[in-house]
XYZ file of C-alpha atoms in Angstrom:
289
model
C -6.495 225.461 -9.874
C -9.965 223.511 -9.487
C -10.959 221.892 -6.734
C -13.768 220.037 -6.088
C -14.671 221.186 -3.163
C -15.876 218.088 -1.119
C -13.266 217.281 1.226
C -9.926 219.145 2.180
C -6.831 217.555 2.083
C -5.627 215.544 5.365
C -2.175 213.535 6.063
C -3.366 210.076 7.219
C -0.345 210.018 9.267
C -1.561 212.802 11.036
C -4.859 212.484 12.105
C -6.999 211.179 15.587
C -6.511 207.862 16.205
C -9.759 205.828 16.466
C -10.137 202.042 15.847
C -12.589 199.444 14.255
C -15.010 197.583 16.495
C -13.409 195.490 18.818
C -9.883 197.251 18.817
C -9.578 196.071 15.051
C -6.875 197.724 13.131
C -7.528 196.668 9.768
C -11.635 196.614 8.141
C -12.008 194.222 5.001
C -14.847 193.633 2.483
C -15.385 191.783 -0.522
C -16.980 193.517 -3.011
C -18.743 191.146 -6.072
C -19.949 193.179 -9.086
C -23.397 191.624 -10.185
C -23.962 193.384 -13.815
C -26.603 192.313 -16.675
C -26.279 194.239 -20.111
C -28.492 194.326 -22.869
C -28.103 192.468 -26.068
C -26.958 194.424 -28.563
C -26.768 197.474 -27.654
C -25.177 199.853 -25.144
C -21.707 199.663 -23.187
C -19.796 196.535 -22.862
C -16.399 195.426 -21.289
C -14.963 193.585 -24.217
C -12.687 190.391 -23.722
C -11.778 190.675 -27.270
C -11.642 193.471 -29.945
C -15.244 194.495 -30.067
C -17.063 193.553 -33.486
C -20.489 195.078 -35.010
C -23.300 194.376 -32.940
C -24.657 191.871 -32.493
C -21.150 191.211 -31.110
C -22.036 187.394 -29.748
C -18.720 186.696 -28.575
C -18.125 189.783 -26.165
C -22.064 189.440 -24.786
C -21.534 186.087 -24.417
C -18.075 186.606 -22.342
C -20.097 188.994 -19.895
C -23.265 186.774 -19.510
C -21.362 183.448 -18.616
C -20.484 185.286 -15.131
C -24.126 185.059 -14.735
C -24.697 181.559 -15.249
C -21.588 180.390 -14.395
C -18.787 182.284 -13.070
C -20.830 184.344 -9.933
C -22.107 179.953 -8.837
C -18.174 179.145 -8.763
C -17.345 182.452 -7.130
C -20.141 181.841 -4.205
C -18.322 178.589 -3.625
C -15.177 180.270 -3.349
C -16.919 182.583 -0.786
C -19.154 179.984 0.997
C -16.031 177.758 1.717
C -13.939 180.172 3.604
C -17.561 181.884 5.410
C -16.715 185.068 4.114
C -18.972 187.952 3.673
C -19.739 189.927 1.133
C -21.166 192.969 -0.403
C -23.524 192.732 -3.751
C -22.561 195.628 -5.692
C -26.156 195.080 -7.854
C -27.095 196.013 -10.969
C -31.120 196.028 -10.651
C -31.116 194.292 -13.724
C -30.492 191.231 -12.336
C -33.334 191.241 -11.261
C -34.878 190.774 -14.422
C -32.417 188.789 -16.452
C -31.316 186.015 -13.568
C -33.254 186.560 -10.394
C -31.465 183.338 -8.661
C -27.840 185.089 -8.979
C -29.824 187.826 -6.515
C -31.739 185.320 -4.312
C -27.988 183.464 -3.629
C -26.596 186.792 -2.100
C -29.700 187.336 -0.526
C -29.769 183.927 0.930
C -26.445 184.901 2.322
C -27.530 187.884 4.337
C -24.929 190.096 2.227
C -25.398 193.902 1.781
C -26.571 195.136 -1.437
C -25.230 198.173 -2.839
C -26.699 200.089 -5.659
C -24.924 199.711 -8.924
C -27.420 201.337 -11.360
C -29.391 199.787 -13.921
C -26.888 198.306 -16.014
C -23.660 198.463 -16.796
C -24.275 199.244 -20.573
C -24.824 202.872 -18.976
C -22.998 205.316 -16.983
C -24.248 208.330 -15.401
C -21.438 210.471 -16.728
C -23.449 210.447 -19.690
C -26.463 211.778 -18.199
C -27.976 215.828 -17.543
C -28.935 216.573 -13.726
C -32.864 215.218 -14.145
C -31.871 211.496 -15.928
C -29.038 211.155 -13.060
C -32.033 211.605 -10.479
C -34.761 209.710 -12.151
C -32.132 206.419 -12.631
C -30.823 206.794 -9.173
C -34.295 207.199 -7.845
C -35.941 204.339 -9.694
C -32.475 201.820 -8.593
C -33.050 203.147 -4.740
C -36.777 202.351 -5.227
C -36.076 198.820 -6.999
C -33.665 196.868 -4.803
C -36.104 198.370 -2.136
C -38.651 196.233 -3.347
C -36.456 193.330 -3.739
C -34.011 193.249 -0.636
C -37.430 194.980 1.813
C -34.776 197.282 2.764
C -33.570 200.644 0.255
C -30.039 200.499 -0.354
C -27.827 202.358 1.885
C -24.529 202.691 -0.365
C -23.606 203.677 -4.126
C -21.068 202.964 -6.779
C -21.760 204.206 -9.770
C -21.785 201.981 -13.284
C -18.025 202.063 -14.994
C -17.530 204.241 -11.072
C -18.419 207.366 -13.289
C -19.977 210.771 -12.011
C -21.331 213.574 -12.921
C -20.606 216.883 -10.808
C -23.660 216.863 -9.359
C -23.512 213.109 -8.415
C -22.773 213.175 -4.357
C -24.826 216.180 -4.199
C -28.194 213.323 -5.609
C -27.496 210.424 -3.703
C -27.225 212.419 -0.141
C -30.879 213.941 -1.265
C -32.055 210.331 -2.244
C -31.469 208.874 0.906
C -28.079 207.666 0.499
C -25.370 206.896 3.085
C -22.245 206.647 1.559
C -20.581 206.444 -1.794
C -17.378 204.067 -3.242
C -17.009 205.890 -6.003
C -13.994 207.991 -5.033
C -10.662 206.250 -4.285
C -8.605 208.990 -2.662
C -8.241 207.268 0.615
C -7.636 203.946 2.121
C -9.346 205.192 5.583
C -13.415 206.273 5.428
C -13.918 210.440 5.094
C -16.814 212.554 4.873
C -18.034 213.835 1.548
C -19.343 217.162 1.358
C -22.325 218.058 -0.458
C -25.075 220.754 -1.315
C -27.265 222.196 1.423
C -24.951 221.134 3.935
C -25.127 217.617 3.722
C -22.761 215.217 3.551
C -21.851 211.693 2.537
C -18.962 208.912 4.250
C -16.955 207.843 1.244
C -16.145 203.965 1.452
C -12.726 203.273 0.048
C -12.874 200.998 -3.714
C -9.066 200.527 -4.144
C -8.298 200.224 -7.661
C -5.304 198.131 -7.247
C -7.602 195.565 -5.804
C -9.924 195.475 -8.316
C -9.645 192.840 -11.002
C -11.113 195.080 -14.250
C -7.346 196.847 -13.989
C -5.158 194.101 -13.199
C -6.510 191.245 -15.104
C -8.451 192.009 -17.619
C -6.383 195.612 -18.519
C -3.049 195.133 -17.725
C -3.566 191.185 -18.133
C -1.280 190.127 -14.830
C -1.321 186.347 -14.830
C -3.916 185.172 -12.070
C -0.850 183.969 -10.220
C 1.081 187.311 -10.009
C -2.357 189.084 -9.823
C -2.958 186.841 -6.336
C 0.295 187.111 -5.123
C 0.233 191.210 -5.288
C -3.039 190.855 -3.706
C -1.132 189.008 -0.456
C 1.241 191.220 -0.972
C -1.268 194.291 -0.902
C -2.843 192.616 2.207
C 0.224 191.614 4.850
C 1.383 194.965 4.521
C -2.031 196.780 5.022
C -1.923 194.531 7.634
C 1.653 195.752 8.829
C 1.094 199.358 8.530
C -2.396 199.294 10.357
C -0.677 199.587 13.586
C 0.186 203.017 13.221
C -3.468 204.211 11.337
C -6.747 202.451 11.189
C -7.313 201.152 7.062
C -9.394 199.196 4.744
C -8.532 196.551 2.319
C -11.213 195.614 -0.222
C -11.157 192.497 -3.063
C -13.391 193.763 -6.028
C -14.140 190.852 -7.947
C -15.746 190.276 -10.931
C -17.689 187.164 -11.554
C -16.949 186.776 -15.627
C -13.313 187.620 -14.763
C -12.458 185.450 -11.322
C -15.143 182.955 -11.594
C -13.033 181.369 -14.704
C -10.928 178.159 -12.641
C -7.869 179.298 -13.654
C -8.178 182.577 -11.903
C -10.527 180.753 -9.385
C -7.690 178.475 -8.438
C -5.190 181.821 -7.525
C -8.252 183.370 -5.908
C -9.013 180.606 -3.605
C -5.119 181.212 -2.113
C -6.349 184.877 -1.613
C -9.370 183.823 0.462
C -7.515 181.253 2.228
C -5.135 184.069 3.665
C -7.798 186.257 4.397
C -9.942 183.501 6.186
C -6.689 182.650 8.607
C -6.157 186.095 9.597
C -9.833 186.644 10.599
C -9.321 187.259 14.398
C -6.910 189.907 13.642
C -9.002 191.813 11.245
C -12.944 193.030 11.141
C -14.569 191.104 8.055
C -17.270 193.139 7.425
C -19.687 194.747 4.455
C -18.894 198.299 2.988
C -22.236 199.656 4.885
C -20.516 198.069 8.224
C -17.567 200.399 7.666
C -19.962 203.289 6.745
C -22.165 202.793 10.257
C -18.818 202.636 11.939
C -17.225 205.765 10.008
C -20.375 208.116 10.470
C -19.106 207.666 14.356
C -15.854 208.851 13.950
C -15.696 211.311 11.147
């Protein structure tokens, strides 16, 4: 059978106990997806069946979380003083510049999220992977005054090569790979390695609400749900629990609304968990792993 040869298998319930700074039990993160896409042409994430380009209606679903739902999420955010991670698109740089400066302004972490997410690297031969990945590290560089230290792919696609380029461009860790709800190490070529950053799929909104089209009430409920027992069953092992939200999905008020209960639970049980960025948990991993 094929393996992919970057990590072994390992029981959670049986490995060394270790804990999140302070004696924390539980790490959390909020991770906001901040994507641009071309007119016209590429990949899109439809909201309805997808027409002949130019399909106005589906663009226009995906740009109004740019000028509108990221401002109502940030609010969301901003009223409960929790942190977050920019999961960036460097396009957004070029297409709304003041959706970047906000997170910015916010001291959040920015994560490398390709170009755009009208692209995915799964799609792309060894040399394109390296050039894009290269020219995104070099980018938010410019922008943030800091290279990015974490990855998640566009569409969280990869190629078989695609732990083995970010370890020799200078990257940290990875989300891409959801095996885990506890940080491990990622093997890759020459000996390196990379800390994988849990990206739970349950908690991500692309699955639940726009997929599977929960109700935002049920959808925040599971999420409570999802959290209390994390919660619970971080007494016995150290874990992560992640929100990852995006803005022309939740930033819409009658998701908002369901959202806000979400935070609001979070935000009360913050002296019994770490709120932190994915690159936090990453630092903290590399010292444990």
């Amino acid at each position: 059978m094929r393996d992919h040869g970057r990590y072994p298998y390992s029981a959670i319930a049986r490995r060394p106990a270790w804990d999140w700074p302070g004696g924390r039990r539980l790490a959390v993160f909020i991770a906001v997806n901040l994507e641009a896409f071309p007119f016209a042409e590429g990949m899109g994430i439809p909201l309805v069946n997808p027409l002949p380009e130019p399909d106005v209606q589906n663009y226009g679903f995906r740009d109004w979380g740019n000028r509108v739902g990221v401002w109502n999420l940030l609010d969301a955010l901003d009223e409960f003083a929790l942190p977050a991670a920019a999961l960036m698109n460097t396009a957004i740089y070029d297409l709304c510049p003041p959706v970047a400066e906000a997170f910015r302004a916010r001291g959040d972490e920015v994560v490398g999220h390709g170009r755009t997410n009208a692209e995915r690297q799964s799609d792309m031969d060894e040399a394109t992977e390296r050039a894009m990945i290269a020219t995104c590290r070099a980018r938010i560089a410019v922008e943030e005054g800091a290279a990015p230290r974490g990855w998640m792919g566009p569409w969280v696609a990869e190629t078989h090569v695609t732990p083995d380029l970010l370890a020799e461009a200078g990257f940290d860790y990875v989300m891409d790979w959801t095996h885990d709800d506890q940080p491990t190490r990622l093997a890759t070529r020459g000996g390196g390695s990379l800390v994988t950053v849990p990206y739970s799929k349950p908690t991500n909104d692309i699955p639940v609400l726009h997929a599977a089209k929960w109700p935002p009430s049920v959808w925040a409920d599971a999420l409570i749900d999802q959290f209390e027992e994390q919660l619970r069953l971080s007494r016995k092992w150290p874990l992560t629990f992640n929100l990852s939200l995006h803005p022309f999905l939740v930033g819409h008020a009658f998701r908002l609304k369901h959202l806000r209960r979400v935070l609001a639970h979070i935000a009360a049980a913050r002296d019994d968990i770490w709120l932190c960025r994915p690159g936090d948990i990453a630092r903290h991993a590399a010292t444990v792993l």
